[in-house]
Coordinates of C-alpha atoms and ligand atoms in Angstrom, one line a residue:
Chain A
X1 CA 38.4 -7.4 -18.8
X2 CA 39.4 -3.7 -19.6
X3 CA 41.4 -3.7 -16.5
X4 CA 43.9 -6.2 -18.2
X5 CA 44.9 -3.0 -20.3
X6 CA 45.9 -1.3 -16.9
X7 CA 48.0 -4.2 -15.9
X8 CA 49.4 -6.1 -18.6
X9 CA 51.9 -5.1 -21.6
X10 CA 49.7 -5.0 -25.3
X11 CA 52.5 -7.8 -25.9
X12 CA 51.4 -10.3 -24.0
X13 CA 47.5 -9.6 -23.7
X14 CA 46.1 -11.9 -25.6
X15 CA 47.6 -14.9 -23.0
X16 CA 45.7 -13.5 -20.2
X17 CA 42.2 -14.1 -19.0
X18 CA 42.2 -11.5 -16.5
X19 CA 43.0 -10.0 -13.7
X20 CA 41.9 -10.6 -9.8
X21 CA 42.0 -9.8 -6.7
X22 CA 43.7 -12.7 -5.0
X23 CA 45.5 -13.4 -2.1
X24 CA 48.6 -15.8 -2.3
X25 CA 46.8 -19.0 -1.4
X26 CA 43.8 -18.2 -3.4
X27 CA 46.5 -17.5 -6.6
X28 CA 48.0 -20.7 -6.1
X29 CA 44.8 -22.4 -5.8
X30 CA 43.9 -21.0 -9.2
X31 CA 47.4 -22.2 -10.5
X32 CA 45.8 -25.5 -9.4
X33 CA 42.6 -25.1 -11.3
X34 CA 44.2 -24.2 -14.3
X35 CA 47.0 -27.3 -14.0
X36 CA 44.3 -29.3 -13.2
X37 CA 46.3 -32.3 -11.6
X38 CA 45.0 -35.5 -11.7
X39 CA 45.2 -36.1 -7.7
X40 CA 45.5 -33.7 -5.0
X41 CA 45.5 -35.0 -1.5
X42 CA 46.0 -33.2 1.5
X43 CA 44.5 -32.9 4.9
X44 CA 41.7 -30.9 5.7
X45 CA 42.7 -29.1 8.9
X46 CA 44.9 -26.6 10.9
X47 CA 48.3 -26.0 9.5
X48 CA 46.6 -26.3 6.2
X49 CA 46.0 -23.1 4.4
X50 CA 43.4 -21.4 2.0
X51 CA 45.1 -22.9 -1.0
X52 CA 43.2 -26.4 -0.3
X53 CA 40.8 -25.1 1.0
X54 CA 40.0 -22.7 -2.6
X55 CA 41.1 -25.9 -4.6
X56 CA 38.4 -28.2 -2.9
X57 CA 35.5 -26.0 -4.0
X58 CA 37.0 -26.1 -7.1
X59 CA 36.4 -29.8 -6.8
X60 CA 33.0 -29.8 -5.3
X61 CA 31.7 -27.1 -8.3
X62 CA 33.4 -29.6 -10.7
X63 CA 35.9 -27.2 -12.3
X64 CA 38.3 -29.7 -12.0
X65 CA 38.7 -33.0 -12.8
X66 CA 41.0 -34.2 -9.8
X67 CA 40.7 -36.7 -7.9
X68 CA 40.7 -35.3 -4.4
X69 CA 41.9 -37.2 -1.7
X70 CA 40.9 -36.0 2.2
X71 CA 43.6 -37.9 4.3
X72 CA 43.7 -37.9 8.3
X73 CA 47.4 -36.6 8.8
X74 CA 50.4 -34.3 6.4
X75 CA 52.3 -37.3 6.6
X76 CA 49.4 -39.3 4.8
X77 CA 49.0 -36.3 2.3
X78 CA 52.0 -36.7 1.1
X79 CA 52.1 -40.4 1.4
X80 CA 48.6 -40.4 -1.1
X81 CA 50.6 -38.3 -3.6
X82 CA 53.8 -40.4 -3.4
X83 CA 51.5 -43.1 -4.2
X84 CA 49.5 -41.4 -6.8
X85 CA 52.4 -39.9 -8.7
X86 CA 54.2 -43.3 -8.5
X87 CA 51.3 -44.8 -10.3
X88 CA 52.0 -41.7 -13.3
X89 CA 49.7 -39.5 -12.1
X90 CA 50.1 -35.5 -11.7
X91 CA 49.9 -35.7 -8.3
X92 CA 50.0 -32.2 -5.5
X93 CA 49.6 -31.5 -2.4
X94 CA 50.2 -28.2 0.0
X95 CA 51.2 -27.5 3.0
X96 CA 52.8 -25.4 5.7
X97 CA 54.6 -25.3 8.9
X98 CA 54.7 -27.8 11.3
X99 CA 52.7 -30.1 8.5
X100 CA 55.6 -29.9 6.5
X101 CA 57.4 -31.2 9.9
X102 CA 55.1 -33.8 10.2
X103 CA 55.7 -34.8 6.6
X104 CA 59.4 -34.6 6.6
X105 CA 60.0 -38.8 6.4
X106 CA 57.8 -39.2 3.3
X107 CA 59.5 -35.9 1.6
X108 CA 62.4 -37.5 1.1
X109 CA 61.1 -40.4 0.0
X110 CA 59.2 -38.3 -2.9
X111 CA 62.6 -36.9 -3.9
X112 CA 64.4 -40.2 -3.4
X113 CA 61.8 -42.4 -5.8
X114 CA 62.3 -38.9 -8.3
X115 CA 58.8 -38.5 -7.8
X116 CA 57.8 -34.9 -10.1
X117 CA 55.5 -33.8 -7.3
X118 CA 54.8 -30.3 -6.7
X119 CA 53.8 -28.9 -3.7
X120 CA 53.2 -25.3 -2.3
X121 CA 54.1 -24.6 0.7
X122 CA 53.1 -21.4 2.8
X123 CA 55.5 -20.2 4.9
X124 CA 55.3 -20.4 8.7
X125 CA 57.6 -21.0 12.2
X126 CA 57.5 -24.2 13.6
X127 CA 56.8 -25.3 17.4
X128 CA 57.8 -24.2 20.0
X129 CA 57.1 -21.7 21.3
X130 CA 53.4 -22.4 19.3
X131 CA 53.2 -19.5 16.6
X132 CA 51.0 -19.1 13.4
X133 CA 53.1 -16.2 11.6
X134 CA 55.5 -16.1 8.9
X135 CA 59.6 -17.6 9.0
X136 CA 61.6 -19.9 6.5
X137 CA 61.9 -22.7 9.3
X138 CA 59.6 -25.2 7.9
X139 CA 61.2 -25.2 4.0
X140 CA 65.2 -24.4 5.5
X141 CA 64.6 -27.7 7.4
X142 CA 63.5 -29.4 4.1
X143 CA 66.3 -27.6 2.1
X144 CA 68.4 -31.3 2.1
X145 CA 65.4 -33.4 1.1
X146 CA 66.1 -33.2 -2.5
X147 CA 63.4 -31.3 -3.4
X148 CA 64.0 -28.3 -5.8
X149 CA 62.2 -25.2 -4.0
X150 CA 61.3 -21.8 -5.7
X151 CA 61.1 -18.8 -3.3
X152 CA 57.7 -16.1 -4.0
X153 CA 58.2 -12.0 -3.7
X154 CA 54.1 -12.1 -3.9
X155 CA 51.0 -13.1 -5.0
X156 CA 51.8 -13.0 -8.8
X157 CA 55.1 -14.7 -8.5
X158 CA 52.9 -17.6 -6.4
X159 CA 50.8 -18.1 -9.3
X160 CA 53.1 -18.4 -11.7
X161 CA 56.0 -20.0 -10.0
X162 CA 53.7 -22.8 -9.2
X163 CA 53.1 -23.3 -13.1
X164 CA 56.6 -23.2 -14.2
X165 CA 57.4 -25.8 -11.0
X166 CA 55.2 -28.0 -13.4
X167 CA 57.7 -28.4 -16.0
X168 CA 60.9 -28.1 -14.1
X169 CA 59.6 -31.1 -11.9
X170 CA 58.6 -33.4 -14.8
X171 CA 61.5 -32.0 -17.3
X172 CA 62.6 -35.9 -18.0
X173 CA 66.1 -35.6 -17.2
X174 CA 65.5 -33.9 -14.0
X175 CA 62.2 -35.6 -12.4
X176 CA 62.1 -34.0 -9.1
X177 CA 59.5 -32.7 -6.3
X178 CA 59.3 -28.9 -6.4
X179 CA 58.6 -26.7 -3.0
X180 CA 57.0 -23.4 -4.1
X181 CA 57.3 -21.2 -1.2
X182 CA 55.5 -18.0 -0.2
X183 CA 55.3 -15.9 3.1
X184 CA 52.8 -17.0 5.8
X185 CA 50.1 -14.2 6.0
X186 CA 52.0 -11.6 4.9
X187 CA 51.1 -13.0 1.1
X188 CA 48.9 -15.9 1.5
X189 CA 46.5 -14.0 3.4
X190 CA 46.8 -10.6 2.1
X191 CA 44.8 -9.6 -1.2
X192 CA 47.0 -8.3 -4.3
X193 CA 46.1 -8.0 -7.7
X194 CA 47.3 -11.3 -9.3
X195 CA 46.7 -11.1 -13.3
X196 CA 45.7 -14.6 -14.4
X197 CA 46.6 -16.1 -18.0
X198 CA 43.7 -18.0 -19.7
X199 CA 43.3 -21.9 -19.1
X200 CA 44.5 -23.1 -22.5
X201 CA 47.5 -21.2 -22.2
X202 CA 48.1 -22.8 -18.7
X203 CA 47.3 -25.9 -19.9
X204 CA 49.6 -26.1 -23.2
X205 CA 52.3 -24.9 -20.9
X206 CA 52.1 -27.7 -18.4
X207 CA 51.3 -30.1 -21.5
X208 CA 50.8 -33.8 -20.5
X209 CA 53.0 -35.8 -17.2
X210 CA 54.7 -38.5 -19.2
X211 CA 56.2 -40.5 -16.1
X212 CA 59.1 -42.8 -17.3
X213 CA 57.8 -45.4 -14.9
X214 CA 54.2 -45.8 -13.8
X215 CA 52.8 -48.7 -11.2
X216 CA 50.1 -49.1 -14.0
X217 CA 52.0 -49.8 -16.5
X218 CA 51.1 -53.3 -16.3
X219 CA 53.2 -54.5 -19.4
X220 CA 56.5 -53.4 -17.4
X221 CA 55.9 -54.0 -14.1
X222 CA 57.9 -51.9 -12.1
X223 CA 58.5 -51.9 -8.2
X224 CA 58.8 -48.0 -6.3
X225 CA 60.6 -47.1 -2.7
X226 CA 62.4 -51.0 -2.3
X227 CA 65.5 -51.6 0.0
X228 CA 68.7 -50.7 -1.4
X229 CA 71.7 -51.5 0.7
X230 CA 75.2 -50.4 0.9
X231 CA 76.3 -51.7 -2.5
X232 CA 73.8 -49.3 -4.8
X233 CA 72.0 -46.5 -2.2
X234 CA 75.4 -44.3 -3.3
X235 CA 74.3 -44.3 -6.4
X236 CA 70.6 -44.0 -6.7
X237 CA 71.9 -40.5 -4.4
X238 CA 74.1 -39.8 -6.9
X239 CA 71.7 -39.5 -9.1
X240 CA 69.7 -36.9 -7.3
X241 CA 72.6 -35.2 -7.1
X242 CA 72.7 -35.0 -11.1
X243 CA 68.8 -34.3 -11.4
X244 CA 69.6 -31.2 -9.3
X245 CA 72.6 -30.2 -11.5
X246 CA 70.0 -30.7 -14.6
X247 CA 67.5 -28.3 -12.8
X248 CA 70.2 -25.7 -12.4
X249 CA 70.7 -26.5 -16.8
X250 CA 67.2 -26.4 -17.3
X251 CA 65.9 -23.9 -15.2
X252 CA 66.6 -21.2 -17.6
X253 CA 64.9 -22.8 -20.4
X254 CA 61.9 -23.7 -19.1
X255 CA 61.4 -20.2 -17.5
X256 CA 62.1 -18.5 -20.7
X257 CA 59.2 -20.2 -21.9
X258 CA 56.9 -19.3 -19.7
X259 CA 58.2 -15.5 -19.9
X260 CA 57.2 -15.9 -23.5
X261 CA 54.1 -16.0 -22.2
X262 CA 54.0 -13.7 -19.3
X263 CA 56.1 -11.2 -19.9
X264 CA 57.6 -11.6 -16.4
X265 CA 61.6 -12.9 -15.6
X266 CA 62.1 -15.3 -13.6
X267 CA 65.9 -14.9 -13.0
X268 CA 67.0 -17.4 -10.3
X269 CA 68.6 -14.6 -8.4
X270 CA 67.1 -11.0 -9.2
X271 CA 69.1 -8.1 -9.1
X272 CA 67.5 -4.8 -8.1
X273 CA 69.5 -1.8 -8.4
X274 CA 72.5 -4.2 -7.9
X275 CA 75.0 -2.8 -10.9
X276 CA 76.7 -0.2 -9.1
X277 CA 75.8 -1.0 -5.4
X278 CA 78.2 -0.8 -3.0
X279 CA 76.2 -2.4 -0.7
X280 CA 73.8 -5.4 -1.2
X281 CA 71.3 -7.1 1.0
X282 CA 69.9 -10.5 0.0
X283 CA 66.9 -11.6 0.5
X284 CA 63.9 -14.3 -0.9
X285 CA 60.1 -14.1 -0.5
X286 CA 58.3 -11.0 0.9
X287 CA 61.0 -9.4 2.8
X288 CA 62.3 -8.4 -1.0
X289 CA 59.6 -6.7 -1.8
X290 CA 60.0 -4.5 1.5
X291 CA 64.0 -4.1 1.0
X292 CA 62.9 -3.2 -3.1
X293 CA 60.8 -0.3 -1.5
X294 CA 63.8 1.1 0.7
X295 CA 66.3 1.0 -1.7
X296 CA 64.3 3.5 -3.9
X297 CA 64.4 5.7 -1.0
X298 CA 67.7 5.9 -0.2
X299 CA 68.8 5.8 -3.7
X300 CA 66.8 9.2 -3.8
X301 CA 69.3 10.4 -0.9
X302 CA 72.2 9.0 -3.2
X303 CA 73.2 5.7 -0.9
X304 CA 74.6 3.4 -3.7
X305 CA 72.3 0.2 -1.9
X306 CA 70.6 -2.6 -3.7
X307 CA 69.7 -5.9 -3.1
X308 CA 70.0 -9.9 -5.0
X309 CA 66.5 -11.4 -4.6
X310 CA 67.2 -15.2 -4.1
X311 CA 63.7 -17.1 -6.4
X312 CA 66.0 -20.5 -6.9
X313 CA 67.1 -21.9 -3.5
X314 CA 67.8 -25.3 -4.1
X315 CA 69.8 -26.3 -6.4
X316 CA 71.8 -23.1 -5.3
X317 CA 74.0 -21.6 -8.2
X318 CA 77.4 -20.7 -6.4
X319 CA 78.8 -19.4 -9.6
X320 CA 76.2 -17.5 -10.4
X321 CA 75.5 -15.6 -7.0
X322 CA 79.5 -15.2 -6.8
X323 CA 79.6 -13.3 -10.4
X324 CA 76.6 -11.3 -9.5
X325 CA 78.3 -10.0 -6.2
X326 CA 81.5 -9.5 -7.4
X327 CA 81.4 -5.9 -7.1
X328 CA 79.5 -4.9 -3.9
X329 CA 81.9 -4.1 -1.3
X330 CA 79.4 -4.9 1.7
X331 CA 76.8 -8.1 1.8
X332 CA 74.4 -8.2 4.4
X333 CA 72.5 -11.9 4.2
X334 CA 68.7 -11.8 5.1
X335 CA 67.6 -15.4 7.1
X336 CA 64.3 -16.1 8.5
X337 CA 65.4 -19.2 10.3
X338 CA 68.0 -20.3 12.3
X339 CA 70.0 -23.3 12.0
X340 CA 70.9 -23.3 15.5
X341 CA 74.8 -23.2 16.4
X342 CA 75.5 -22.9 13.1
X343 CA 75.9 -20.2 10.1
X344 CA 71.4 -19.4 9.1
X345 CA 71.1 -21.2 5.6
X346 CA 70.8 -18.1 3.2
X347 CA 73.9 -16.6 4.8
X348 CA 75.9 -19.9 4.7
X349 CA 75.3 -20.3 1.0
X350 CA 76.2 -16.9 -0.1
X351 CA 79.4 -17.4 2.0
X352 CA 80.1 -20.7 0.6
X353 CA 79.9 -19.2 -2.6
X354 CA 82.4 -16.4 -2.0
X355 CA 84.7 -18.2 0.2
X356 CA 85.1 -21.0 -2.1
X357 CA 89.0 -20.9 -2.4
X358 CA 91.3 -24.0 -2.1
X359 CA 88.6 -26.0 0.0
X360 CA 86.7 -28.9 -1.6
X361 CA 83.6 -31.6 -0.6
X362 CA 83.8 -35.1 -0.6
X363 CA 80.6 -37.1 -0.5
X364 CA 81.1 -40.6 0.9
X365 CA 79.2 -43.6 2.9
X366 CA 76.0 -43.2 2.3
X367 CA 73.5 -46.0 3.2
X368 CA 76.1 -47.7 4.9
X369 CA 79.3 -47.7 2.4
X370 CA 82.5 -47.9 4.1
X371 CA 85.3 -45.6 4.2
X372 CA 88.4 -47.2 3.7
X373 CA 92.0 -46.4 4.9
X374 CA 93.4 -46.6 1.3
X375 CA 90.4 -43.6 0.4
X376 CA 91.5 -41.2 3.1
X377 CA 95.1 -41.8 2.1
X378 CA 94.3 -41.1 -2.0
X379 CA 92.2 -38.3 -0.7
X380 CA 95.4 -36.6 0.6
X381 CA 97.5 -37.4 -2.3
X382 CA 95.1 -35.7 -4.1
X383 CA 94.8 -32.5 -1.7
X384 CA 98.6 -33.0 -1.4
X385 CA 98.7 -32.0 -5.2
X386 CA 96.3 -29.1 -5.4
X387 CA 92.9 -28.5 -6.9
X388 CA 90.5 -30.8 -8.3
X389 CA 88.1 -30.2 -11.5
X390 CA 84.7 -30.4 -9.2
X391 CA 83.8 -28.6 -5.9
X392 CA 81.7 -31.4 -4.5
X393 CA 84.1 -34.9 -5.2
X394 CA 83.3 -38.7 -4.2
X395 CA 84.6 -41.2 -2.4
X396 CA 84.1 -44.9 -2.7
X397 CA 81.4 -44.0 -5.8
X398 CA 81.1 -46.0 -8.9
X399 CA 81.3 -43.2 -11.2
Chain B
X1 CA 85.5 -67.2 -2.5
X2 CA 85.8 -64.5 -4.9
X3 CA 83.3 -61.7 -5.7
X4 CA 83.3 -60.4 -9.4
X5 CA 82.6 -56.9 -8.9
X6 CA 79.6 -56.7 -11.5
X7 CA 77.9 -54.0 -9.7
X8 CA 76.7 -51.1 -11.9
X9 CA 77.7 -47.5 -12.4
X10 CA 75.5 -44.4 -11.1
X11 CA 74.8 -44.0 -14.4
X12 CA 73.7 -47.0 -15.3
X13 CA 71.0 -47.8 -13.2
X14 CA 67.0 -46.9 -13.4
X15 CA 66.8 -43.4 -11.9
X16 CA 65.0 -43.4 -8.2
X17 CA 65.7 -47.1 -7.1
X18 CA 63.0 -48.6 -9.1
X19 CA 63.0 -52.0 -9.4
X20 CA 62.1 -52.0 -13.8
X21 CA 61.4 -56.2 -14.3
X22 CA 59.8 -58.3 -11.8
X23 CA 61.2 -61.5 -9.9
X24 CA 64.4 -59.8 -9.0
X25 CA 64.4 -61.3 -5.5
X26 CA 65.4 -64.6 -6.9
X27 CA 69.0 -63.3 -7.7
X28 CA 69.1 -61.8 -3.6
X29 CA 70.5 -65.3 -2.3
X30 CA 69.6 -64.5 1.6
X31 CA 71.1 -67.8 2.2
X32 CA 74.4 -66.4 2.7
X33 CA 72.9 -64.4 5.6
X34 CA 72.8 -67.4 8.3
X35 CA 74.5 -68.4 11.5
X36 CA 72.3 -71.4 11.7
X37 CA 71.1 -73.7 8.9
X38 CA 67.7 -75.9 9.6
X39 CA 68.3 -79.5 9.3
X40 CA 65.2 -81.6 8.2
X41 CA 64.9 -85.0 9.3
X42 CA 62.3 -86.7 6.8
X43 CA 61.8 -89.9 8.9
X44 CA 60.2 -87.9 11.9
X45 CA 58.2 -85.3 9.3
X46 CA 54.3 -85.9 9.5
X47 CA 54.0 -83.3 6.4
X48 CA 51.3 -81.1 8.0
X49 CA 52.8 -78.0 6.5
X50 CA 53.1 -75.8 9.5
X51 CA 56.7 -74.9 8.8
X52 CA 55.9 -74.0 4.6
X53 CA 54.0 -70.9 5.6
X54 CA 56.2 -69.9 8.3
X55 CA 59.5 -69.9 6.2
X56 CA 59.6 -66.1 5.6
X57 CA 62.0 -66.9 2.5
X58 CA 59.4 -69.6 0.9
X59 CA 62.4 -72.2 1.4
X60 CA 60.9 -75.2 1.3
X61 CA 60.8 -77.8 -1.1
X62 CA 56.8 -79.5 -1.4
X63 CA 56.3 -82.2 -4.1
X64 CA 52.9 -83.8 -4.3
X65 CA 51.9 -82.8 -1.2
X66 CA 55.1 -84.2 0.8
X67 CA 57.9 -82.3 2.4
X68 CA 61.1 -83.0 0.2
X69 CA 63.6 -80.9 1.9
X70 CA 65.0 -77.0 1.9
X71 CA 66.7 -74.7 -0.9
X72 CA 69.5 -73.0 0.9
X73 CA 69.8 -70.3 -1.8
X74 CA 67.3 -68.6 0.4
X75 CA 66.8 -70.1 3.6
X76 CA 68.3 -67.4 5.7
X77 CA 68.2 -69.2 9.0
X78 CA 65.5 -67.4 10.7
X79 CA 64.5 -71.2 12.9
X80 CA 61.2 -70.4 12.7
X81 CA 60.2 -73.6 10.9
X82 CA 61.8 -75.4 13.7
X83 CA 60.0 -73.9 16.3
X84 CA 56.6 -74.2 14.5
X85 CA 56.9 -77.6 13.5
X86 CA 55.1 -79.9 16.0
X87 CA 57.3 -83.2 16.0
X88 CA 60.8 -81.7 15.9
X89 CA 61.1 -82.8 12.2
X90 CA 63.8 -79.2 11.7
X91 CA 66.3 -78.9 14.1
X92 CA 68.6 -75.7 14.3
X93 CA 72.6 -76.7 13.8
X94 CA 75.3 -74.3 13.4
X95 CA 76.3 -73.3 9.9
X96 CA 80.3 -74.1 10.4
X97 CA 79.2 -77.8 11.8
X98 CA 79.5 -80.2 8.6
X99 CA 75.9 -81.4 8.8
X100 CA 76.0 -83.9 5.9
X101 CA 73.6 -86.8 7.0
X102 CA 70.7 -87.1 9.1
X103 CA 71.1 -89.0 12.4
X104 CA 71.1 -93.1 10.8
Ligands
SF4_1 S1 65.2 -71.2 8.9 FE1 63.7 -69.6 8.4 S2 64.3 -69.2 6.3 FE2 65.2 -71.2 6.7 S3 63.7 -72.7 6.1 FE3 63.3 -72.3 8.3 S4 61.8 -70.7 8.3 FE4 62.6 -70.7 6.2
SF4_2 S1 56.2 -78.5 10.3 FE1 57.5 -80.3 10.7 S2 56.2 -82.0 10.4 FE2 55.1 -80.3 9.5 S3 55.8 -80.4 7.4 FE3 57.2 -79.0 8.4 S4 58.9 -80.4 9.0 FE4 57.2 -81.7 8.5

């Protein structure tokens, strides 16, 4: 316990239990002791990580009081927890790599039923060539599946980004999944000091899931994931849409409260020695930690470097990243992925948002709508007469 | 025909496409969906009830255990009560032909 004093501000003391060596998975798996979700399901093997692997002794020493699920496949993991959040429950799951691959139909079915499902994810390349080690591939490819996703420097941020993804993911006007990433091996395998909070204050955090619709609410029977055909699956999008625009509100709030009680920030992009930069790198998970360490350096030898951590990757706050750049002369854009032929997805969205001038979205046709003649026409009346109030517009929406 | 456009706003609807009161199926009228309509022919019917749990749509009309005909509010045309019923008692007619009486 006296170790606490070495590591944590007198301020905020008294919220923590103590402090351990950990290595990201294990963190994470104590996030999940402490949040103590009703069902966890997940499978039991190889691309699974440690993070199960912890949680299910927690199960087996009864530490918990979740209903643990074994399934045979990822894609039956996450199907369990669709079902098992659907029915009101706090339902999670991990995963990692080519799991999340294999998962990738029924993730976007979580997101699309607005299933508050939270789920980290450690991670690692995908096949082929077959590799274990750590890229963004597997969480870039699942960066349109509607699923909010919360990028980890470390072990620490592991822990207790997977408690706040708690309350973004069941905040009632947002009710989303939440990916909480962090780097294969490099911090799911490799032992840091992680200071852990005490379980009541985990536990008043995360309170209670109040779904708005359960399948076991048998006084308002309710049906979840039926066919919706061109006349209403633009809108049931729509909405996800607006849940994301709510986590971008929210974030803020919800992570204030838990710096209350950490005494950590959780900025959604993190300036380090940014103010009077000339030249920036951006970066999310691990790598930030590395860049953090040479910027030090070479601010000893007077270089004017710094970098913009990226924690909130979707929903992606344009404004926000173009403000905090505004200044640096030079941006250099750090991706772990490809997205083959095409601009890598951290560097595409930090382009988008400083290249953002006289070009607009439109949304339209999805699930089958049609795009109309008369729609492309008032679309060019409209660009024919300059700007409109919103970056991403619709067409053929019932607003 | 005209279509009032009652459909509802993004806003308005239950968040994730959840269906929030049970029975709504009755207001999807699949009949509207077919090409070809069964025609039942009561004289030749021997009411063994093949086609009733066959119709996909639960189409058929049964009073007191007898075969009275088919709502076509749902039937969607599917034929396969015609091709499971044993004496030929449903036969498959095109929707556009006017198909008001039985043969006699
Ligand atoms: S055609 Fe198909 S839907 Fe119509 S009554 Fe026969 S089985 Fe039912
Ligand atoms: S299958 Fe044919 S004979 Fe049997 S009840 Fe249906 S229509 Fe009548």
């Amino acid at each position: 316990m006296n170790n606490l004093k070495i590591f944590v501000d007198s301020k905020y003391i008294d919220n923590y239990e103590t402090v351990l060596p950990l290595s990201g998975a294990h963190a994470v798996a104590e996030a999940m002791r402490q949040i103590n979700p009703d069902t966890v399901a997940a499978y039991p093997i190889t691309p699974q990580t440690p993070i199960v692997e912890r949680f299910s002794e927690f199960v087996a020493d009864g530490k918990v009081d979740t209903e643990f699920i074994p399934v045979e496949s990822e894609h039956s993991a996450m199907s369990a927890t669709i079902g098992a959040s659907a029915a009101g429950a706090r339902a999670m799951t991990a995963t990692s790599s080519v799991g999340l691959a294999l998962m990738f139909e029924v993730v976007n079915a979580a997101s699309g039923m607005r299933l508050p499902i939270v789920m980290p994810v450690v991670n690692r390349a995908l096949s082929s060539p077959i590799n274990i080690h750590c890229d963004h591939s597997d969480t870039m490819a699942c960066r349109d599946a509607g699923w909010i996703q919360i990028y980890s420097e470390n072990s620490q941020e592991a822990y207790e980004h997977a408690i706040l993804a708690i309350r973004l993911a069941e905040h009632p006007e947002i009710q989303l999944p939440v990916m909480v990433a962090q780097d294969g091996f490099i911090t799911s395998h490799s032992v840091e000091v992680v200071r852990i909070l005490k379980d009541e204050v985990v536990k008043n955090f995360v309170g209670e899931r109040k779904p708005i619709h359960s399948l076991l609410f048998s006084e308002n029977p309710v049906t979840f994931g039926a066919l919706e055909l061109p006349d209403y699956f633009f809108e049931t999008k729509r909405q996800q849409q607006y849940a994301m625009e709510m986590a971008l509100k929210y974030y803020s709030d919800i992570a204030n409260e838990l710096t209350k009680l950490t005494g950590h920030a959780y900025p959604m992009f993190e300036p380090f020695m940014l103010d009077d930069a000339d030249v920036a790198l951006i970066a999310l998970n691990s790598s930030a930690g590395t860049i953090k360490k040479v910027v030090k350096e070479m601010r000893q030898e007077g270089k004017k470097v710094g970098l913009l951590k990226i924690r909130l990757f979707r929903p992606f706050n344009y404004e926000l990243m173009k403000s905090m750049l505004k200044h640096v002369k030079t941006i250099g854009v750090l991706d772990r992925s490809f997205s083959f032929g095409a601009n890598p997805p951290v560097f595409s969205e930090v382009l988008a948002s400083l290249r953002s001038e006289n070009i607009f979205s439109f949304v339209y046709g999805l699930g089958g709508r049609e795009l109309y003649e008369s729609q492309v026409r008032e679309t060019f009346d409209n660009l024919l007469k300059g700007k409109f109030d919103a970056k991403i517009n619709y067409i053929g929406l019932r607003e | 025909m005209t279509i009032k456009n009652v459909k509802k706003r993004w806003k308005d609807i239950p968040i994730g496409g959840v269906i929030v009161e049970p029975k709504t199926s009755l207001r999807n009228k699949t009949g509207n969906w077919r090409v070809q309509k069964p025609v039942f022919h009561p004289e030749r019917c021997i009411h063994c009830m093949l086609c009733v749990p066959y119709c996909p749509e639960d189409a058929f009309i049964v009073e007191d255990g007898k075969l009275k005909g088919i709502n076509y509010d749902y039937c969607k045309g599917c034929g396969l009560c015609a091709s499971v019923c044993p004496v030929k008692a449903i036969t498959m007619e095109d929707e556009n032909v006017e198909q008001e009486n039985d043969e006699k």
